[in-house]
Amino acid sequence: MRILFLGDVVGRAGREAVGAALPALRARLGIDVAIVNAENASHGFGLAPEMARALFAAGADVITLGNHAWDRKEIIPYIAETPRLLRPLNYPPGTPGAGSVVVELADGRKALVAQAMGRLFMDPLDCPFRGSADLLAKYRLGVTVNAIVIDLHAEATSEKMAFAHIFDGQVSMVIGTHTHCPSADAQVLPGGTAFQSDAGMCGDYDSVIGMTKDGAALRFWKKLPGERLSPAEGEATICGVFLETDDMTGLARRIEPVRTGGRLSPAMPAV
Ligand SMILES: [Fe+2]
Ligand SMILES: [Fe+2]
């Protein structure tokens, strides 16, 4: 199975770039399942239902959120009726929406997609390790589903790496989101799970993690709040990873970075 995962979509620049590029990326890479993290799509904070609909229409099969899940409150009733829009699975029991979904392809192959959120330098949620282990106890990679992808939305690289090693061999890929910077550590771990500690963002990199430079500099240097942070509006770099799995085992054959447009050095897998 060929899976494309795109990191945090930030603001209009990110939304428009992904909307324009996703159909061509799907075709070029022969993608079976496309997953997009869109927690920052709405002016940097949250995701509005019409933006989710546009991303689904552009070719996203699953959209994930994160710590900004509820910044746009209209998403709360929408997520309850949209199974392919995920929030972290380790929110308290009873939280609207779901933390995982099984996507069935036209040919019958199935992919389980889930999101968990880290706790280091983040809100103290339920344990992401235990929550993920409980979910994975219901599935067998290569037996009941052909692929399993977990988006680990977390700040700390150490927590992401530990998570990936704990579930190495049980899932096709652990892919980090949230830092908005693509890491150069894509690898297939010894047990066969693909890993990259952060997918990067789909947004303007002439910025501070997607937000305008001036406002962020005021906050860090002058300790003044300044204006409300707003997204940088220059050309976005689309950042993510390409994953190819073995349908029989569900394990990863290869993981490669995808970067196109904007300021970052380009990367595109050969297929
Ligand atoms: Fe984000
Ligand atoms: Fe985040």
Coordinates of C-alpha atoms and ligand atoms in Angstrom, one line a residue:
M1 CA 0.0 0.0 0.0
R2 CA 1.2 3.5 -0.8
I3 CA 0.4 6.1 1.9
L4 CA 1.0 9.8 1.8
F5 CA 1.0 11.7 5.1
L6 CA 1.2 15.5 5.0
G7 CA 2.1 17.5 8.2
D8 CA 0.2 20.3 9.9
V9 CA -1.5 22.5 7.3
V10 CA -1.1 26.1 8.5
G11 CA -3.4 28.9 7.4
R12 CA -4.5 29.9 3.9
A13 CA -1.0 29.4 2.4
G14 CA -1.0 25.8 3.6
R15 CA -4.7 25.1 2.7
E16 CA -4.3 26.4 -0.8
A17 CA -1.0 24.7 -1.5
V18 CA -2.4 21.3 -0.3
G19 CA -5.7 21.8 -2.2
A20 CA -3.8 22.5 -5.4
A21 CA -1.1 19.9 -5.1
L22 CA -2.8 16.9 -3.5
P23 CA -4.6 15.5 -6.6
A24 CA -1.3 15.6 -8.6
L25 CA 0.7 14.1 -5.7
R26 CA -1.7 11.2 -5.4
A27 CA -1.5 10.5 -9.1
R28 CA 2.3 10.9 -9.3
L29 CA 3.0 8.7 -6.3
G30 CA 0.2 6.2 -6.9
I31 CA -1.2 6.9 -3.5
D32 CA -3.8 4.5 -2.0
V33 CA -4.4 6.5 1.3
A34 CA -3.7 10.1 1.9
I35 CA -3.7 11.5 5.5
V36 CA -3.4 15.2 6.3
N37 CA -2.9 16.9 9.7
A38 CA -5.0 20.1 9.6
E39 CA -5.0 21.3 13.2
N40 CA -3.7 24.8 12.1
A41 CA -5.6 25.2 8.9
S42 CA -7.9 28.0 10.2
H43 CA -5.7 31.0 10.5
G44 CA -3.2 28.9 12.5
F45 CA -5.8 27.7 15.1
G46 CA -8.1 24.8 14.5
L47 CA -10.0 23.6 11.5
A48 CA -13.4 24.8 10.2
P49 CA -15.8 22.3 8.7
E50 CA -15.8 23.9 5.3
M51 CA -12.0 23.6 5.3
A52 CA -12.2 20.0 6.2
R53 CA -14.7 19.4 3.3
A54 CA -12.3 21.1 0.9
L55 CA -9.4 18.9 2.0
F56 CA -11.5 15.8 1.7
A57 CA -12.6 17.0 -1.8
A58 CA -8.9 17.5 -2.8
G59 CA -8.1 13.9 -1.9
A60 CA -7.5 13.6 1.8
D61 CA -8.9 10.2 3.0
V62 CA -8.3 11.0 6.7
I63 CA -7.7 14.3 8.5
T64 CA -6.1 14.4 11.9
L65 CA -6.1 17.2 14.4
G66 CA -4.1 17.7 17.6
N67 CA -3.8 20.1 20.5
H68 CA -5.6 22.7 18.4
A69 CA -8.5 20.4 17.7
W70 CA -11.2 22.5 19.3
D71 CA -10.0 26.1 18.5
R72 CA -12.8 26.3 15.9
K73 CA -15.8 25.2 18.0
E74 CA -17.9 24.5 14.9
I75 CA -15.7 21.4 14.4
I76 CA -17.3 19.7 17.5
P77 CA -20.7 18.8 15.9
Y78 CA -18.9 18.2 12.6
I79 CA -16.4 15.7 14.0
A80 CA -19.3 13.7 15.6
E81 CA -20.7 13.0 12.2
T82 CA -17.4 12.7 10.3
P83 CA -15.6 9.4 11.1
R84 CA -12.6 10.2 8.9
L85 CA -11.8 13.3 10.9
L86 CA -9.7 12.2 13.9
R87 CA -8.7 13.8 17.2
P88 CA -6.2 12.3 19.6
L89 CA -7.4 9.0 21.1
N90 CA -6.2 9.8 24.5
Y91 CA -8.6 12.7 25.2
P92 CA -11.0 11.9 28.1
P93 CA -13.7 9.3 27.5
G94 CA -16.8 10.9 26.1
T95 CA -14.9 13.5 24.0
P96 CA -16.7 14.0 20.7
G97 CA -15.2 12.3 17.6
A98 CA -12.9 9.3 17.5
G99 CA -9.1 8.7 17.6
S100 CA -9.0 6.1 14.9
V101 CA -10.7 4.9 11.8
V102 CA -10.4 2.0 9.4
V103 CA -10.3 3.1 5.7
E104 CA -11.3 0.5 3.2
L105 CA -10.0 0.8 -0.3
A106 CA -12.1 -0.1 -3.4
D107 CA -10.1 -3.3 -3.7
G108 CA -10.9 -4.4 -0.1
R109 CA -7.6 -3.6 1.5
K110 CA -7.9 -1.9 4.8
A111 CA -5.8 0.7 6.6
L112 CA -6.2 1.7 10.3
V113 CA -5.3 5.3 10.9
A114 CA -5.0 6.7 14.5
Q115 CA -3.8 9.7 16.3
A116 CA -2.4 9.9 19.8
M117 CA -1.0 13.0 21.6
G118 CA 2.2 13.1 23.6
R119 CA 2.3 14.5 27.1
L120 CA 5.9 15.9 27.4
F121 CA 5.6 19.8 27.3
M122 CA 1.9 19.3 26.3
D123 CA -1.5 19.1 28.1
P124 CA -1.6 16.2 30.5
L125 CA -3.9 13.8 28.8
D126 CA -4.6 10.1 29.3
C127 CA -1.5 7.9 28.6
P128 CA -0.9 7.8 24.8
F129 CA 1.1 4.6 25.1
R130 CA -1.6 2.7 27.0
G131 CA -4.4 4.2 24.8
S132 CA -2.5 3.1 21.6
A133 CA -1.8 -0.4 23.1
D134 CA -5.5 -0.8 23.9
L135 CA -6.4 0.2 20.3
L136 CA -3.8 -2.1 18.7
A137 CA -5.1 -5.0 20.8
K138 CA -8.2 -5.0 18.6
Y139 CA -6.3 -5.3 15.3
R140 CA -3.6 -7.6 13.8
L141 CA -1.3 -6.0 11.3
G142 CA -1.3 -8.0 8.0
V143 CA -4.3 -10.1 9.3
T144 CA -7.3 -7.9 10.0
V145 CA -5.8 -4.7 8.4
N146 CA -3.2 -4.3 5.7
A147 CA -1.6 -1.2 7.2
I148 CA -1.6 0.8 10.4
V149 CA -0.5 4.4 10.7
I150 CA -0.3 6.3 13.9
D151 CA 0.1 10.1 13.9
L152 CA 1.8 10.9 17.2
H153 CA 1.2 14.6 17.9
A154 CA 3.9 15.6 20.3
E155 CA 6.5 18.2 21.1
A156 CA 9.4 16.0 22.3
T157 CA 11.4 14.0 19.9
S158 CA 12.3 11.6 22.8
E159 CA 8.7 10.8 23.5
K160 CA 8.1 10.2 19.7
M161 CA 11.1 7.9 19.4
A162 CA 10.2 5.9 22.5
F163 CA 6.7 5.5 21.2
A164 CA 7.9 4.3 17.8
H165 CA 10.2 1.7 19.4
I166 CA 7.5 0.5 21.7
F167 CA 5.2 -0.2 18.8
D168 CA 7.9 -1.3 16.3
G169 CA 6.6 -4.3 14.4
Q170 CA 3.0 -3.7 15.4
V171 CA 2.2 -0.8 13.1
S172 CA 3.3 0.2 9.6
M173 CA 4.3 3.7 10.5
V174 CA 4.6 6.1 13.5
I175 CA 4.8 9.6 12.1
G176 CA 5.2 12.7 14.3
T177 CA 3.4 16.0 13.9
H178 CA 3.1 19.2 15.9
T179 CA 6.7 20.8 15.7
H180 CA 6.1 22.0 12.1
C181 CA 9.7 21.2 11.2
P182 CA 10.5 18.1 9.1
S183 CA 13.1 15.9 10.8
A184 CA 15.8 14.1 8.8
D185 CA 15.5 10.8 10.6
A186 CA 13.1 8.8 8.3
Q187 CA 13.9 5.2 8.7
V188 CA 12.4 1.7 8.9
L189 CA 13.0 0.5 12.5
P190 CA 14.4 -3.1 13.1
G191 CA 10.9 -4.5 13.6
G192 CA 9.6 -3.1 10.3
T193 CA 7.8 0.1 11.4
A194 CA 8.6 3.2 9.5
F195 CA 9.3 6.3 11.5
Q196 CA 10.0 10.0 11.2
S197 CA 9.9 12.1 14.3
D198 CA 8.1 15.0 12.5
A199 CA 6.5 15.3 9.1
G200 CA 7.0 19.1 9.0
M201 CA 4.2 21.5 8.1
C202 CA 2.4 22.6 5.0
G203 CA 2.9 26.3 5.3
D204 CA 5.2 29.3 4.6
Y205 CA 8.7 28.6 6.1
D206 CA 9.6 32.3 6.0
S207 CA 8.0 32.4 9.5
V208 CA 8.1 31.1 13.0
I209 CA 6.5 27.6 12.7
G210 CA 4.1 29.1 10.1
M211 CA 3.2 32.3 12.0
T212 CA 4.4 35.8 11.0
K213 CA 7.9 36.7 12.2
D214 CA 7.2 40.0 13.8
G215 CA 4.6 38.9 16.2
A216 CA 6.6 35.9 17.3
A217 CA 9.8 37.9 17.7
L218 CA 7.9 40.4 20.0
R219 CA 6.7 37.5 22.2
F220 CA 10.1 35.9 22.5
W221 CA 12.4 38.9 22.8
K222 CA 10.5 41.8 24.1
K223 CA 8.0 39.7 26.2
L224 CA 5.2 41.8 24.8
P225 CA 2.0 40.1 23.5
G226 CA 1.8 42.2 20.3
E227 CA -1.0 41.5 17.9
R228 CA -2.7 38.1 17.7
L229 CA -0.5 35.7 15.9
S230 CA -1.4 35.3 12.3
P231 CA -0.1 32.8 9.7
A232 CA 2.6 33.8 7.2
E233 CA 1.1 34.1 3.7
G234 CA 4.0 33.4 1.5
E235 CA 4.3 30.3 -0.7
A236 CA 4.0 27.2 1.3
T237 CA 6.2 24.2 1.3
I238 CA 4.2 21.0 1.4
C239 CA 5.9 18.6 3.8
G240 CA 5.2 15.0 4.5
V241 CA 6.3 11.5 4.0
F242 CA 5.7 8.7 1.5
L243 CA 5.2 5.2 2.9
E244 CA 5.2 2.0 1.0
T245 CA 4.0 -1.1 2.9
D246 CA 3.9 -4.8 2.2
D247 CA 0.3 -5.9 2.0
M248 CA 0.9 -9.3 3.4
T249 CA 2.8 -8.3 6.6
G250 CA 1.7 -4.7 6.8
L251 CA 5.2 -3.7 7.6
A252 CA 7.1 -0.8 5.9
R253 CA 9.2 -1.3 2.8
R254 CA 10.3 2.3 2.6
I255 CA 9.6 5.7 4.0
E256 CA 10.8 8.8 2.2
P257 CA 10.3 12.5 2.8
V258 CA 8.1 14.6 0.5
R259 CA 8.8 18.3 0.2
T260 CA 7.6 20.5 -2.6
G261 CA 7.1 24.2 -3.2
G262 CA 8.2 27.2 -1.1
R263 CA 11.5 27.7 0.5
L264 CA 12.7 24.3 1.8
S265 CA 14.9 22.0 -0.3
P266 CA 12.7 19.7 -2.4
A267 CA 12.4 16.0 -1.9
M268 CA 10.3 13.6 -4.0
P269 CA 10.4 9.8 -3.9
A270 CA 11.1 8.0 -7.2
V271 CA 8.2 5.5 -7.9
Ligands
FE1 FE 0.5 22.1 14.4
FE2 FE 0.0 20.8 17.6

